[in-house]
Short mmCIF file of C-alpha atoms and ligand atoms in Angstrom, two decimals:
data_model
loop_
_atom_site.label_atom_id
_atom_site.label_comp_id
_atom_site.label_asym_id
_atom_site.label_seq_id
_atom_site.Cartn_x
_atom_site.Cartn_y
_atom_site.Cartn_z
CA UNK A 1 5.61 -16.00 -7.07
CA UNK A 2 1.84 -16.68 -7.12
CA UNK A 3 0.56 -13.53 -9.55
CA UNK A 4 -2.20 -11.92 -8.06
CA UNK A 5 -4.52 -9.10 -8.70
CA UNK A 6 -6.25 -5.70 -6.76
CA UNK A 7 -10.54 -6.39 -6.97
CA UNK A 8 -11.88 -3.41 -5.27
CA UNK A 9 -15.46 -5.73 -5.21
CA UNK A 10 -18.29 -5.66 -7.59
CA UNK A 11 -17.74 -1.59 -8.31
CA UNK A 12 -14.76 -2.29 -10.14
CA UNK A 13 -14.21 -1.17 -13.75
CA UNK A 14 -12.17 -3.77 -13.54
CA UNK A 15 -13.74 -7.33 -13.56
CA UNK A 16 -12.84 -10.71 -12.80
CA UNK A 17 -13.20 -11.69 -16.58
CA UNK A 18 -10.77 -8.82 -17.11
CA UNK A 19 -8.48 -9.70 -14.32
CA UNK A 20 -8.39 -14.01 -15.96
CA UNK A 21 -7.68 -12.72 -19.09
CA UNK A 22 -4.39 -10.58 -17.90
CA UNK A 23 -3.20 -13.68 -16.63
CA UNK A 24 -3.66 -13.55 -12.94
CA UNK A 25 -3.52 -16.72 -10.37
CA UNK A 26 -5.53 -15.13 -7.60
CA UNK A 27 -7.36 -12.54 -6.22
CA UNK A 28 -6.58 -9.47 -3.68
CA UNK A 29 -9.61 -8.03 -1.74
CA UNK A 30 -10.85 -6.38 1.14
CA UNK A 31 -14.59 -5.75 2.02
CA UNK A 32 -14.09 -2.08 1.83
CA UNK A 33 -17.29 -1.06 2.57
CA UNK A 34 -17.26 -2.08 6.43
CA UNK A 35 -15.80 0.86 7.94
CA UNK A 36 -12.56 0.35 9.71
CA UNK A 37 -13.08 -1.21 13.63
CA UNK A 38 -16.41 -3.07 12.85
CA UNK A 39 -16.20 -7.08 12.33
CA UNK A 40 -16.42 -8.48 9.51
CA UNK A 41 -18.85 -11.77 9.21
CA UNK A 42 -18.26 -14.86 7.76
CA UNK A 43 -21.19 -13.81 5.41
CA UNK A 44 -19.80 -10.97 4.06
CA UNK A 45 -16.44 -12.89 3.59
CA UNK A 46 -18.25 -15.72 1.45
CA UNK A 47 -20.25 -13.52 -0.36
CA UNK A 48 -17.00 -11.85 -1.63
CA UNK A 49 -15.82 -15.14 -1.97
CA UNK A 50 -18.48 -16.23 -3.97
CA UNK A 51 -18.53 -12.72 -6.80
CA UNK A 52 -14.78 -13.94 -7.24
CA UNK A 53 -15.34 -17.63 -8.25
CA UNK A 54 -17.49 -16.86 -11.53
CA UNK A 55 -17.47 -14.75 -14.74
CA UNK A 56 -19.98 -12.08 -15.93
CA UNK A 57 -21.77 -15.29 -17.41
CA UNK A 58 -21.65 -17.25 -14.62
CA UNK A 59 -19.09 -20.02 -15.52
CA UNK A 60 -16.29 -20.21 -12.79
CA UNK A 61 -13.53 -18.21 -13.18
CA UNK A 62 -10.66 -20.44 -11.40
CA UNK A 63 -9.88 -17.91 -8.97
CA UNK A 64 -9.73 -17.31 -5.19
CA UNK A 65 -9.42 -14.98 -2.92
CA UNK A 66 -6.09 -15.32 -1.76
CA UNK A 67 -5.26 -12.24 0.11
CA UNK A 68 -6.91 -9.28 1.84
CA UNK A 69 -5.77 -6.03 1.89
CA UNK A 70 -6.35 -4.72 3.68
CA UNK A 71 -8.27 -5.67 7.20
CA UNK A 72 -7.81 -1.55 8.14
CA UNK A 73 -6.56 -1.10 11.87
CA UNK A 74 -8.91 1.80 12.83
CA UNK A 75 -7.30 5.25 14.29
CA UNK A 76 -9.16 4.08 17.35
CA UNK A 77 -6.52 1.29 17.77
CA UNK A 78 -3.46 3.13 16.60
CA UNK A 79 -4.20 6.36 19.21
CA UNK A 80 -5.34 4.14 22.23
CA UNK A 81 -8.74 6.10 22.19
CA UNK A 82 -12.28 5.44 22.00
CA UNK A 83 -12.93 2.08 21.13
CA UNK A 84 -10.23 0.53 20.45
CA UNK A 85 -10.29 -2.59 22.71
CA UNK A 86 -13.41 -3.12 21.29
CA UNK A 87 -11.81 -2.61 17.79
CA UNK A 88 -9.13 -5.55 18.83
CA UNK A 89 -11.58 -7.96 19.70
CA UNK A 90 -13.06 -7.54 16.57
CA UNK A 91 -9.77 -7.61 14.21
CA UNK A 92 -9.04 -11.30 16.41
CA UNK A 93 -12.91 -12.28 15.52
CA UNK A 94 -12.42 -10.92 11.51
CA UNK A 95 -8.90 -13.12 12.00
CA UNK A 96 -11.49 -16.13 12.73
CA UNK A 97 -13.74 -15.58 10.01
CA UNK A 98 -11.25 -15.13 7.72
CA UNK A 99 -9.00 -17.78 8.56
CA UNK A 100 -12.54 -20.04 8.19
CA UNK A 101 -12.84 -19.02 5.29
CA UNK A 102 -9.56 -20.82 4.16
CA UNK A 103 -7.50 -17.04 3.43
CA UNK A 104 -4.56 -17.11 4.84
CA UNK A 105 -2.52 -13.88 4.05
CA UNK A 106 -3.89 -10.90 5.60
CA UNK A 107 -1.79 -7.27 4.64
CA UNK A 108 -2.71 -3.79 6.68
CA UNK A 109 -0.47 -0.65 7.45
CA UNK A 110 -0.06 1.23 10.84
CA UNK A 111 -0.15 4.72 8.59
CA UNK A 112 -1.85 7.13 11.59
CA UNK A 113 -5.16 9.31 9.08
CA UNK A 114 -3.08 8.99 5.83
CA UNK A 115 -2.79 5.79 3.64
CA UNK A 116 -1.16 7.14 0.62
CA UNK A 117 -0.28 10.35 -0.59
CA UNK A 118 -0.13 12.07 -4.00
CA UNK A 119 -0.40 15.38 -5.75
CA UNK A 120 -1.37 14.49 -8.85
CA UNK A 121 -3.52 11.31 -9.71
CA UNK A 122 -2.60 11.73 -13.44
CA UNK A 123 0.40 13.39 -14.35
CA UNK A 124 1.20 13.47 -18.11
CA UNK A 125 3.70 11.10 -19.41
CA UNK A 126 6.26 11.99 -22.47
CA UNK A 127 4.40 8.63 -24.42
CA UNK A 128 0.93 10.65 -23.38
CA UNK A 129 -0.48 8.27 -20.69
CA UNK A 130 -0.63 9.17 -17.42
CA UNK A 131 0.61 8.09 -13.50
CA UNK A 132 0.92 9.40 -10.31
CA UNK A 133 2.90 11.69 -8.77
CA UNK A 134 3.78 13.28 -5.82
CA UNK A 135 5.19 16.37 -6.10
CA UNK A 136 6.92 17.81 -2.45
CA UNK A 137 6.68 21.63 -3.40
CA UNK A 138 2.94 21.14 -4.20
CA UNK A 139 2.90 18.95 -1.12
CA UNK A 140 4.48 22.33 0.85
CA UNK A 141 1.83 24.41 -1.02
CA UNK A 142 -1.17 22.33 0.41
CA UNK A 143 -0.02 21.74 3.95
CA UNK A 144 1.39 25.39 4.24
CA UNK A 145 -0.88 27.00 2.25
CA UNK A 146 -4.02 25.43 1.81
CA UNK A 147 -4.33 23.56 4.96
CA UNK A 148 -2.82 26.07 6.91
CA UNK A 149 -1.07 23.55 9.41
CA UNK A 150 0.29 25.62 12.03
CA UNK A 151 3.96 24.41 12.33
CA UNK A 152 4.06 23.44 8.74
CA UNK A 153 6.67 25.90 7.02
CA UNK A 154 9.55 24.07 10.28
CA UNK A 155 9.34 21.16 8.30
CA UNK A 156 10.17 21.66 5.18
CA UNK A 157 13.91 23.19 3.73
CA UNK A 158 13.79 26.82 3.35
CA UNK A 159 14.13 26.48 -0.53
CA UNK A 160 10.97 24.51 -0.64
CA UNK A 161 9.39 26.84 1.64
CA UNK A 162 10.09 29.76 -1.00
CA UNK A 163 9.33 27.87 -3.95
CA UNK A 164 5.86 27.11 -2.33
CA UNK A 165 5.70 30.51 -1.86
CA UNK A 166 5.60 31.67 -5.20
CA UNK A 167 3.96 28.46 -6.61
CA UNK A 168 0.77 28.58 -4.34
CA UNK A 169 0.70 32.60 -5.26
CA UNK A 170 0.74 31.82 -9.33
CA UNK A 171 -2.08 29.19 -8.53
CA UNK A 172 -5.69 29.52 -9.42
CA UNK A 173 -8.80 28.51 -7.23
CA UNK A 174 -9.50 25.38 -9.34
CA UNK A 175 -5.99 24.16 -9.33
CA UNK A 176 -5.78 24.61 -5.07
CA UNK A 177 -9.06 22.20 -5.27
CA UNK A 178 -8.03 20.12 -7.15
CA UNK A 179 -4.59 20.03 -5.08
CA UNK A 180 -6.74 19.43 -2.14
CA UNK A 181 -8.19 16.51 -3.09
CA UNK A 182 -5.71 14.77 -4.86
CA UNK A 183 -3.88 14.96 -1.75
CA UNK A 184 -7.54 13.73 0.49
CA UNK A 185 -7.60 10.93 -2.07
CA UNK A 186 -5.82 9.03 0.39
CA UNK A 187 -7.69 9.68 3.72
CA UNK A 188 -9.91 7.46 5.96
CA UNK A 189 -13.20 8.55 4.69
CA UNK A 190 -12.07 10.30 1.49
CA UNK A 191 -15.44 9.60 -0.20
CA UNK A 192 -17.24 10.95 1.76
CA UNK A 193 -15.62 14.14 0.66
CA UNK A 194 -13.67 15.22 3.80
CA UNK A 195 -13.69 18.77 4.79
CA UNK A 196 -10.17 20.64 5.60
CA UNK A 197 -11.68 21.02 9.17
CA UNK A 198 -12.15 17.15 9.12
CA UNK A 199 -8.25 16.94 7.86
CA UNK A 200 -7.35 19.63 10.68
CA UNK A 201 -9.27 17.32 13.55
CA UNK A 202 -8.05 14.31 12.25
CA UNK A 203 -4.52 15.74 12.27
CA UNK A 204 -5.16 17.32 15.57
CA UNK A 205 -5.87 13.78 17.38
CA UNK A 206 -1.79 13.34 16.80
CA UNK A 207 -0.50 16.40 18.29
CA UNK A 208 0.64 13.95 21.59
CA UNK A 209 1.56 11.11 19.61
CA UNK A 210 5.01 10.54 19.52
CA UNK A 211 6.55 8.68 17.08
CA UNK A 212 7.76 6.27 20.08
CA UNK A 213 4.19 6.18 22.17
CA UNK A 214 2.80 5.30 18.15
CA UNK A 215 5.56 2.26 17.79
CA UNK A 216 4.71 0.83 21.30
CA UNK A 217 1.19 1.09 20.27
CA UNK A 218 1.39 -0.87 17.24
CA UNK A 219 3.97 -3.18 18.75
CA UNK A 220 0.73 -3.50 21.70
CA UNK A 221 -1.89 -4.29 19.41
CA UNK A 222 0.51 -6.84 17.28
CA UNK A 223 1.20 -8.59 21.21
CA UNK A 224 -2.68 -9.20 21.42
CA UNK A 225 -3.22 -10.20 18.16
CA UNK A 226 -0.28 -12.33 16.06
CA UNK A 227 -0.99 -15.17 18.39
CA UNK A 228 -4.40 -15.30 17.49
CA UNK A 229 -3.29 -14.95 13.59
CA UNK A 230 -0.63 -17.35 14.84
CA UNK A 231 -3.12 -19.96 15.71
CA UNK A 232 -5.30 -20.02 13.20
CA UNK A 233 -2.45 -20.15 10.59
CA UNK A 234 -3.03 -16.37 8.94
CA UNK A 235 0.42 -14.52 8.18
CA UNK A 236 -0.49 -10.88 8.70
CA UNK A 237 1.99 -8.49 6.63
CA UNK A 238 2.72 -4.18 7.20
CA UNK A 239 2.34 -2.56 4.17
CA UNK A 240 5.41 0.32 4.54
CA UNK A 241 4.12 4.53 4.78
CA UNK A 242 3.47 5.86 1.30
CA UNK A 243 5.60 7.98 0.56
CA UNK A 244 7.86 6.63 3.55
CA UNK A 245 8.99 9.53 5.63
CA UNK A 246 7.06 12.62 7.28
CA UNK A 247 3.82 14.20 6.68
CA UNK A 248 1.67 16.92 8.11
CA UNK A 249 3.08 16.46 10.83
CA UNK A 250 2.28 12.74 11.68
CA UNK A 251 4.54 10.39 13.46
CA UNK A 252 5.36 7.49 11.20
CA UNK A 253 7.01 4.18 11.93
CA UNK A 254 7.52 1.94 9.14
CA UNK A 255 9.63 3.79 6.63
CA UNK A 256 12.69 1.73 7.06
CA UNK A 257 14.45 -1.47 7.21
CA UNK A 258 15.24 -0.63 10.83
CA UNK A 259 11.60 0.00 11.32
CA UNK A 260 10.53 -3.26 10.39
CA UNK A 261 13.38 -4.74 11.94
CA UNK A 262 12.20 -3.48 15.40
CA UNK A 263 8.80 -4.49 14.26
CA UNK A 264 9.95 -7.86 13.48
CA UNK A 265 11.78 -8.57 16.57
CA UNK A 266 9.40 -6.76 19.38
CA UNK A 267 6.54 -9.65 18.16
CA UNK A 268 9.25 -12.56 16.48
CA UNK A 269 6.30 -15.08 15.13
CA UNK A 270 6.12 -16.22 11.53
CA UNK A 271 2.60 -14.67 11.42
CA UNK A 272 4.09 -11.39 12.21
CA UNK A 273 5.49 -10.40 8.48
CA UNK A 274 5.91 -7.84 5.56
CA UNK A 275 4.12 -6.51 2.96
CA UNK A 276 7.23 -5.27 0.71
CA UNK A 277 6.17 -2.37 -1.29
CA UNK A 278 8.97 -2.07 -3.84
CA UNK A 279 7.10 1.35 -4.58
CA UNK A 280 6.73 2.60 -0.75
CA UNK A 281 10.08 1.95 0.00
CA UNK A 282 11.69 2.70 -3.21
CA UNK A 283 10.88 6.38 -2.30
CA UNK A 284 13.77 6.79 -0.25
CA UNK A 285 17.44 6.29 -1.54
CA UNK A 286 18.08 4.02 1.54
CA UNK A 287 16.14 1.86 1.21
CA UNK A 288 17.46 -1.01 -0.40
CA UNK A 289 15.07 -2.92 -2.14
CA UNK A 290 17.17 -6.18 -3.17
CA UNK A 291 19.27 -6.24 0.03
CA UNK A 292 15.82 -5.99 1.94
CA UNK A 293 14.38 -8.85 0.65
CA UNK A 294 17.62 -10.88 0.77
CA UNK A 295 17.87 -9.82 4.90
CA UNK A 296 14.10 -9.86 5.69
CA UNK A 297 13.04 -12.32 3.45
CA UNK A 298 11.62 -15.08 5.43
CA UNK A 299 9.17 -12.77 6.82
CA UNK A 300 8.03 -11.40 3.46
CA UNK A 301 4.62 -12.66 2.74
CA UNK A 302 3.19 -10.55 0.16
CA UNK A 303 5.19 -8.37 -2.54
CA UNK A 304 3.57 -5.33 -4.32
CA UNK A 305 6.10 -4.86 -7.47
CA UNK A 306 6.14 -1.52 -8.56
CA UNK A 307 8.77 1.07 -9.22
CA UNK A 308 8.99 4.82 -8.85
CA UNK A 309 11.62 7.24 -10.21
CA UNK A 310 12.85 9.76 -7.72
CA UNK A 311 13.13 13.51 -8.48
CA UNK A 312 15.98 14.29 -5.80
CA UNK A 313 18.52 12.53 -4.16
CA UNK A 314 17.10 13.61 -1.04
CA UNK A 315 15.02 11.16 1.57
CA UNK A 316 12.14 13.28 1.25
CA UNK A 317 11.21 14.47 -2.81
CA UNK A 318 9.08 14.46 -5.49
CA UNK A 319 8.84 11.03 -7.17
CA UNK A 320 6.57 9.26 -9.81
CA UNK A 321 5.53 5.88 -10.93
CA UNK A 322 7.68 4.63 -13.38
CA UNK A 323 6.92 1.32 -15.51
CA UNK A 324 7.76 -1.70 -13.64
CA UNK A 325 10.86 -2.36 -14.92
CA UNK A 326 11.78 0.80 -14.95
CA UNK A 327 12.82 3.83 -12.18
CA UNK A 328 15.12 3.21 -9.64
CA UNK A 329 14.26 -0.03 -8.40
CA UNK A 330 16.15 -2.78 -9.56
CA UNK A 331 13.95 -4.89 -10.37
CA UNK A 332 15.35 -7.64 -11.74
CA UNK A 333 17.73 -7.96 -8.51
CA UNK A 334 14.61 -7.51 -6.53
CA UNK A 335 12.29 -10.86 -8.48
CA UNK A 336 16.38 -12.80 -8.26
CA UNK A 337 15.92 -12.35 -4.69
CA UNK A 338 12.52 -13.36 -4.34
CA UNK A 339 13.33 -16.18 -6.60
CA UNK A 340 16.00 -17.19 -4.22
CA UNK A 341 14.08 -16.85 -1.17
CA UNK A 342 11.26 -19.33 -2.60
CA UNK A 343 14.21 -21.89 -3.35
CA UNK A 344 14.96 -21.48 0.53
CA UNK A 345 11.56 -21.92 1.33
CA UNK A 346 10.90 -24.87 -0.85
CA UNK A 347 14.32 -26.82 0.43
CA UNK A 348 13.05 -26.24 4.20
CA UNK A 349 9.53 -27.53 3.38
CA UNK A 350 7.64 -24.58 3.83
CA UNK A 351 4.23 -24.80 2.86
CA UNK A 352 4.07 -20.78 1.83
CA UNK A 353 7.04 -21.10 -0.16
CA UNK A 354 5.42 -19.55 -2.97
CA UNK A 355 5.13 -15.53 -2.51
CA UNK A 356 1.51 -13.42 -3.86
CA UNK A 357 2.52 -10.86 -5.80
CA UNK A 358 0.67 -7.95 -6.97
CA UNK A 359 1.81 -5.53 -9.96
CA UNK A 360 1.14 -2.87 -7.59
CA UNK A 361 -0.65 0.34 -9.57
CA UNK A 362 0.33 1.08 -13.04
CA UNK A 363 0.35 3.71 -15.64
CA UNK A 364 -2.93 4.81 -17.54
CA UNK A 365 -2.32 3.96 -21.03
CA UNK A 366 -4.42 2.89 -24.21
CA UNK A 367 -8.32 2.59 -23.39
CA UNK A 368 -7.13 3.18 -19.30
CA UNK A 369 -7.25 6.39 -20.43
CA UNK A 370 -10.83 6.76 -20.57
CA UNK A 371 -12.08 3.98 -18.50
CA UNK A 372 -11.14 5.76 -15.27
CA UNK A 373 -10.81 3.11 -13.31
CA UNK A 374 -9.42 3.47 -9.35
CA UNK A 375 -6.31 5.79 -9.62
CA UNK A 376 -3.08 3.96 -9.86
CA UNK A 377 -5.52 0.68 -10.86
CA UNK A 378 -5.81 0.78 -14.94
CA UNK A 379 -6.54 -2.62 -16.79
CA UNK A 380 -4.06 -2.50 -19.46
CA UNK A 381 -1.27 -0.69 -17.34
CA UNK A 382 -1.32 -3.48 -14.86
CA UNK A 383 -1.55 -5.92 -17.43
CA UNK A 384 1.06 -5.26 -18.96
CA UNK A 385 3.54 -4.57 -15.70
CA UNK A 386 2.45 -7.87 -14.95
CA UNK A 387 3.37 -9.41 -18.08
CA UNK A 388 6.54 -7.42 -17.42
CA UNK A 389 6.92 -8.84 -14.09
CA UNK A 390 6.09 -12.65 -15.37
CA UNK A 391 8.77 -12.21 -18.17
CA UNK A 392 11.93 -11.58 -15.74
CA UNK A 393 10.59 -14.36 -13.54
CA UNK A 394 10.23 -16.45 -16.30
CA UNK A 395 13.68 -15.45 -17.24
CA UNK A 396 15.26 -16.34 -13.85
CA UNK A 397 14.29 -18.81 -13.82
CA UNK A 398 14.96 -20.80 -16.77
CA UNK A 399 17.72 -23.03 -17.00
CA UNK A 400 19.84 -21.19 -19.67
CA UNK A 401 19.35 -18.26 -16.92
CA UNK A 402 23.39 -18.75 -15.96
CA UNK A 403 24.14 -18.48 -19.37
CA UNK A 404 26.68 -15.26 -18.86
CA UNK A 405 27.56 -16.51 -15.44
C1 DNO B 1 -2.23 1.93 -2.48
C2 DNO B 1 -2.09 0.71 -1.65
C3 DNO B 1 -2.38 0.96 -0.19
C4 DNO B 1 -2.40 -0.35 0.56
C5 DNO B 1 -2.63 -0.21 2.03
C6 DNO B 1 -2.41 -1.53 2.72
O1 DNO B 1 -2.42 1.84 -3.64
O2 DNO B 1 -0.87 0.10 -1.84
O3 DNO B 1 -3.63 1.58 -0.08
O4 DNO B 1 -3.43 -1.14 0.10
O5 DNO B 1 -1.78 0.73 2.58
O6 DNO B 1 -2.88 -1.48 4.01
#
């Protein structure tokens, strides 16, 4: 696995002499201030390029930009509306400039007005730091309460219904706001401080979307671009829904292994891969992290290693983010996998037989705690998931490794 690390750009609390010194190999960026649908230029690209290769003082920090994530697929292109042909033309130029600029892993979602979704950006820990959660029955109390989503109470259990009930009536103003935009964190837009009436019209836009017309119109927009990605060498990669099943409403199509596997085979190029979110899909009990990687591996082209520990047994629950090596992930029998998928890689002479991984979010511990950094993007509680994550690879794969075996 090539360890890699999140740089939201020059705002980051976070910098790249931070980022050297936790031990990463490369970077992870996006140019997140060119609104989803517009190009972006081979200018902007090497000036990115270009704050990544040096220090605060200058000297050159050793590190590229190896992946973006994420080149956003505007709601344009995902609805069929508007401007979204002229949105495609631009992703396939982006492709261009990106591929030009020697990057050659390229990770975006299909999530229709959400990206992720949490109730609480920092939920207290029993060792006093703090990680996200997302909590359904506060999840009931915004969309049937606080949002007012016509529909809403159908799709959620009865019980959770009830217990909304008398949780949203116990709540103070303060607590509903802050509810509110804990939960807009995640949404196209979110800082620009999105109104509920925004949330209601974005959520409105869906109301004719099936989940069936959404798949065909991913599976359309992959047809017109993988074999430009395909040509210029780029291996584009879904990142799964977050959490992965059913919200406000929306239709969503890449919750599942079967969902990717339909994804996989509608557009069957190499270029046409998967982000695998050990986080995303470790939501659901079904999903099976290992066996996923061991069945879809070939296609895997970026890993974001993170664990969560469900509340419920049930597909959709309330879940937090657990240490790395911790929650309900295996994750040791999720890096074995990987491990053995490079080996497979490597013995067929692939040139990307070595994976990017991310430590995807971590907990706010130590000085995180008042450096407020990006939620779910602390220094030290990255740092150390990665040296977690380094450890059991290191493990794996050293040659006492069989010693039990
Ligand atoms: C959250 C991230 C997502 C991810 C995008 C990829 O922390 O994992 O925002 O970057 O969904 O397109």
């Amino acid at each position: 696995m090539k360890q890699t690390w999140r740089w939201f750009g020059p705002g980051d609390l976070v910098s790249i002499d931070d980022i050297s010194q936790a031990g990463a190999e490369g970077i992870v960026s996006a140019l997140h201030h060119i609104p989803s649908g517009a190009l972006w230029t081979a200018d902007e690209i090497a000036r990115r390029q270009a704050d990544i290769s040096h220090f605060k003082d200058g000297s050159a920090s050793g590190l590229a930009w190896d992946v973006v994530e994420s080149l956003p697929v505007s709601e344009d292109i995902k609805k069929q509306k508007g401007d979204w042909q002229e949105h495609i033309a631009h992703y396939k130029q982006s492709l261009r400039n990106i591929a030009a600029a020697g990057i050659e892993v390229l990770c975006y979602n299909f999530m229709p007005v959400l990206d992720w979704t949490r109730t609480d950006l920092a939920w207290r820990l029993p060792h006093g730091g703090t990680c996200m959660r997302f909590d359904y029955v506060d999840f009931a109390v915004f969309d049937i309460h606080i949002l007012k989503r016509p529909g809403a109470e159908a799709d959620f259990p009865a019980d959770v219904v009830a217990e909304a009930k008398q949780r949203f009536a116990a709540m103070s103003d303060e607590t509903c706001d802050r509810l509110a935009k804990n939960v807009a964190f995640g949404l196209p837009g979110a800082a620009e401080k999105l109104t509920l009436d925004d949330v209601r019209l974005h959520l409105s836009e869906y109301d004719a979307i099936s989940e069936a017309q959404l798949r065909s119109h991913y599976i359309a927009f992959l047809e017109d671009v993988i074999p430009v990605a395909e040509s210029l060498g780029i291996r584009m990669c879904c990142h799964p829904d977050d959490p992965p099943f059913g919200l406000l409403g929306l239709p969503r199509v890449m919750s599942t292994e079967s969902d990717y596997r339909t994804i996989l085979d509608a557009v069957d190029s190499p270029s046409n891969g998967i982000t695998l979110c050990s986080g995303s899909l470790g939501v659901r009990p079904d999903n099976d992290l290992p066996g996923m990687m061991r069945r879809l591996g070939d296609r895997v082209h970026f890993l974001h290693l993170r664990n969560v520990k469900r509340e419920s047994a049930a597909i959709q629950g309330s879940f937090y983010e657990a240490e790395h090596l911790g929650g309900d992930t295996d994750m040791v029998a999720l890096i074995a996998e990987v491990l053995r998928e490079e080996a497979r890689r490597q013995t067929a002479g692939r040139k990307d037989h070595q994976i990017p991984m991310r430590p995807d979010h971590g907990q706010d511990i130590l000085d995180d705690l008042t450096r407020r950094t990006q939620p779910g993007y602390p220094s030290i509680g990255r740092l150390k998931g990665l040296a977690e994550l380094r450890g059991v690879a290191a493990a794996l794969s050293h040659s006492t490794a069989g010693l039990n075996s």
